[in-house]
Coordinates of C-alpha atoms in Angstrom, one line a residue:
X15 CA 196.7 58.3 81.7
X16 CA 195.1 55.4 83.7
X17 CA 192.9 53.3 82.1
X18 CA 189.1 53.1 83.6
X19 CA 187.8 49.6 83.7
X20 CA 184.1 49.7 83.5
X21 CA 182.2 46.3 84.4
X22 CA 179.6 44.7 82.3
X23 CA 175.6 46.3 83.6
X24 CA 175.7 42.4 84.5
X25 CA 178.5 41.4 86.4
X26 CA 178.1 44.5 88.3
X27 CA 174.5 43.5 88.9
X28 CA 175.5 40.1 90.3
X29 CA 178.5 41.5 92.6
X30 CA 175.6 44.1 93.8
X31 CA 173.1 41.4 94.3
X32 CA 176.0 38.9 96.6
X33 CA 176.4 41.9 98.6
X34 CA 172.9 42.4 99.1
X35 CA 172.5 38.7 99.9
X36 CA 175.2 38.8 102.1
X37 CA 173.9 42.0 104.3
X38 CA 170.3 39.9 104.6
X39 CA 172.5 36.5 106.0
X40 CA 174.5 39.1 108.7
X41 CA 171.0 41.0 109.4
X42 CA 169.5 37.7 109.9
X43 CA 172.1 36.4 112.2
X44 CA 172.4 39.4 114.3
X45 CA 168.6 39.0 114.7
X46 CA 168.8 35.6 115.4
X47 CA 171.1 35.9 117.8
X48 CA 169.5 38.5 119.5
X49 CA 165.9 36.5 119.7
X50 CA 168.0 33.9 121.3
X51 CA 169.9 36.0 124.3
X52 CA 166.7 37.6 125.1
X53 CA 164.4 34.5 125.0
X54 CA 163.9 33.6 128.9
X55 CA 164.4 30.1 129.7
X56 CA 161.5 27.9 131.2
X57 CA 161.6 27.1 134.6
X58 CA 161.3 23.2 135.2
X59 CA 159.7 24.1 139.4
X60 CA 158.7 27.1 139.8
X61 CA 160.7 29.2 142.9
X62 CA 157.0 28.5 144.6
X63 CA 157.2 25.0 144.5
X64 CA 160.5 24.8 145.9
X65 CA 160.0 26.6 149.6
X66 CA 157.7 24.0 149.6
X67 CA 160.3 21.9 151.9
X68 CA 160.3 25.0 154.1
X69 CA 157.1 26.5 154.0
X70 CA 154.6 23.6 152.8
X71 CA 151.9 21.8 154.5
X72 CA 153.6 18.7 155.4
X73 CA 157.4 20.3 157.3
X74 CA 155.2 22.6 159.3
X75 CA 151.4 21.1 160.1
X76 CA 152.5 17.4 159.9
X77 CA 155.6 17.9 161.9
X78 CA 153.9 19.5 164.4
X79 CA 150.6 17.4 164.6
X80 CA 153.7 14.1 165.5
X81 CA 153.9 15.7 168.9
X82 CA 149.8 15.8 169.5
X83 CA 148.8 12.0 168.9
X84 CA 144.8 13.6 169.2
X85 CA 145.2 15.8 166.6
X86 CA 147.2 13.3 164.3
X87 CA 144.6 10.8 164.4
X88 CA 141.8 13.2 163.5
X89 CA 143.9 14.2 160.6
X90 CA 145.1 11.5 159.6
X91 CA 142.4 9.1 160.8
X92 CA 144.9 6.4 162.3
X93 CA 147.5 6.6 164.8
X94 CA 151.1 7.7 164.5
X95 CA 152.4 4.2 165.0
X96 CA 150.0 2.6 162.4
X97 CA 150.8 5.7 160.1
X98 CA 154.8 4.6 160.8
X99 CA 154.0 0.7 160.3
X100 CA 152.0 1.4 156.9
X101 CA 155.0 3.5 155.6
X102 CA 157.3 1.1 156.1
X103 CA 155.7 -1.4 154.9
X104 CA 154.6 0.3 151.4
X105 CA 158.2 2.9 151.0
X106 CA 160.2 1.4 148.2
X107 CA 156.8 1.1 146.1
X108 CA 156.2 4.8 146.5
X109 CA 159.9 5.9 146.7
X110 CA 161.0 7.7 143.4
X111 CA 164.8 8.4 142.2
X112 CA 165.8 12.2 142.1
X113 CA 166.8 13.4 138.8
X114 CA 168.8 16.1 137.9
X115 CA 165.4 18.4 137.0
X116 CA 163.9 18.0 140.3
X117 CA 163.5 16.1 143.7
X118 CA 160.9 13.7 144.0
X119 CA 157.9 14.0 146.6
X120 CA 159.8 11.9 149.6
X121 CA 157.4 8.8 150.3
X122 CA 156.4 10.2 153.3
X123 CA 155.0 12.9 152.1
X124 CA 152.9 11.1 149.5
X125 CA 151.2 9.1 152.3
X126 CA 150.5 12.0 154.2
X127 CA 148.7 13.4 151.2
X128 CA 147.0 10.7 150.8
X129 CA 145.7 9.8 153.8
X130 CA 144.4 13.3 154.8
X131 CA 142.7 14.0 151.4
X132 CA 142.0 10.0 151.2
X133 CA 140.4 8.8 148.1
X134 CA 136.9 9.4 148.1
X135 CA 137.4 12.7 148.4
X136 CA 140.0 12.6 145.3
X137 CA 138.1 10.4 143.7
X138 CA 134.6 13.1 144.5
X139 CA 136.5 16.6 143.5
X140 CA 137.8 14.4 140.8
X141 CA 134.2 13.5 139.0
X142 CA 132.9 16.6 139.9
X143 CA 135.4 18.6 138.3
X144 CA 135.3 16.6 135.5
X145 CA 132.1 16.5 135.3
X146 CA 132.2 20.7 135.3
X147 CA 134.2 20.3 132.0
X148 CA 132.6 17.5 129.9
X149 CA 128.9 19.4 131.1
X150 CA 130.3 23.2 129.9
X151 CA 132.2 22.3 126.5
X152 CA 130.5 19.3 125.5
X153 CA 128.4 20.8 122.6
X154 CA 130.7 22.8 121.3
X155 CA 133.9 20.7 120.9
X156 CA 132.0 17.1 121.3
X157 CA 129.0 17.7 119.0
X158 CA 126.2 14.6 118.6
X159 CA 126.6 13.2 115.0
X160 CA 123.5 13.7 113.6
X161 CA 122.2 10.8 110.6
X162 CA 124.5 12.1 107.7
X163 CA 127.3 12.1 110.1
X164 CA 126.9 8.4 111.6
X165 CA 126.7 7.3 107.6
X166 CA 130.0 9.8 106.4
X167 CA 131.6 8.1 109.6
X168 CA 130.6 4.5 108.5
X169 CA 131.4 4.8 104.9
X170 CA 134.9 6.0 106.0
X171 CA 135.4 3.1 108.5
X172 CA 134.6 0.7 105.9
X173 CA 136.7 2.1 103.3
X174 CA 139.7 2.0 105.6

């Protein structure tokens, strides 16, 4: 006849328990795991952004506006030779290294911008739109320190 060993109520208990433990680390990995495969990664320039060397403002209305010297000063407000001498004589200030995460705006480009939107009306949109935010969330996320306020704020300043 065979002997039967029976374990100990606790060393049964504790081999029970390591097993448990050990499912929860394989669950948890498995979960993990998948969390990570289905997580999407972030894209750095969006697919947009990119046709923008085919389908933006400067290839297609500036290109074309170099071969109508009318319509190139209007836009531009100088002519296409003076718009030529300016670039080259600001281009390596402007001029930005490629990177492996994305191109740099060509110098070019950035003068075309620029020029057309020029900066009074930057610095105008700007302001106003600025203006738009400080005016609609002032009060409720920049509030006026009332007396008790001004003193708390002082006693902590002095303290520091």
């Amino acid at each position: 006849m065979c002997p039967i060993h029976i374990e100990p109520t606790s060393a049964r208990r504790q081999r029970q328990y390591a097993n448990l433990a050990i499912m929860a680390l394989i669950l948890d990995e498995e979960e993990n795991s998948d969390r990570v495969a289905s997580k999407k990664r972030s894209i750095w320039v969006h697919d947009i952004l990119k046709k923008r060397k085919i389908d933006g403002e400067y290839v297609n209305l500036c290109k074309m506006l170099e071969d109508h010297e009318e319509k190139f000063f209007k836009y531009f407000r100088m002519t296409r030779f003076q718009f030529n001498v300016l670039f080259l004589k600001i281009e390596n200030n402007i001029t930005k290294q490629n990177t492996h995460f994305r191109e740099a705006i060509p110098p070019k480009e950035k003068l075309a911008v620029c020029l057309r939107l020029g900066h009074s009306t930057v610095q105008s949109i700007v302001l106003e739109v600025c203006s738009a935010i400080i005016f609609t969330f002032k009060d409720k996320y920049i509030p006026i320190p009332g007396e008790e306020d001004w003193k708390r704020i002082a006693k902590e300043f002095w303290e520091i």
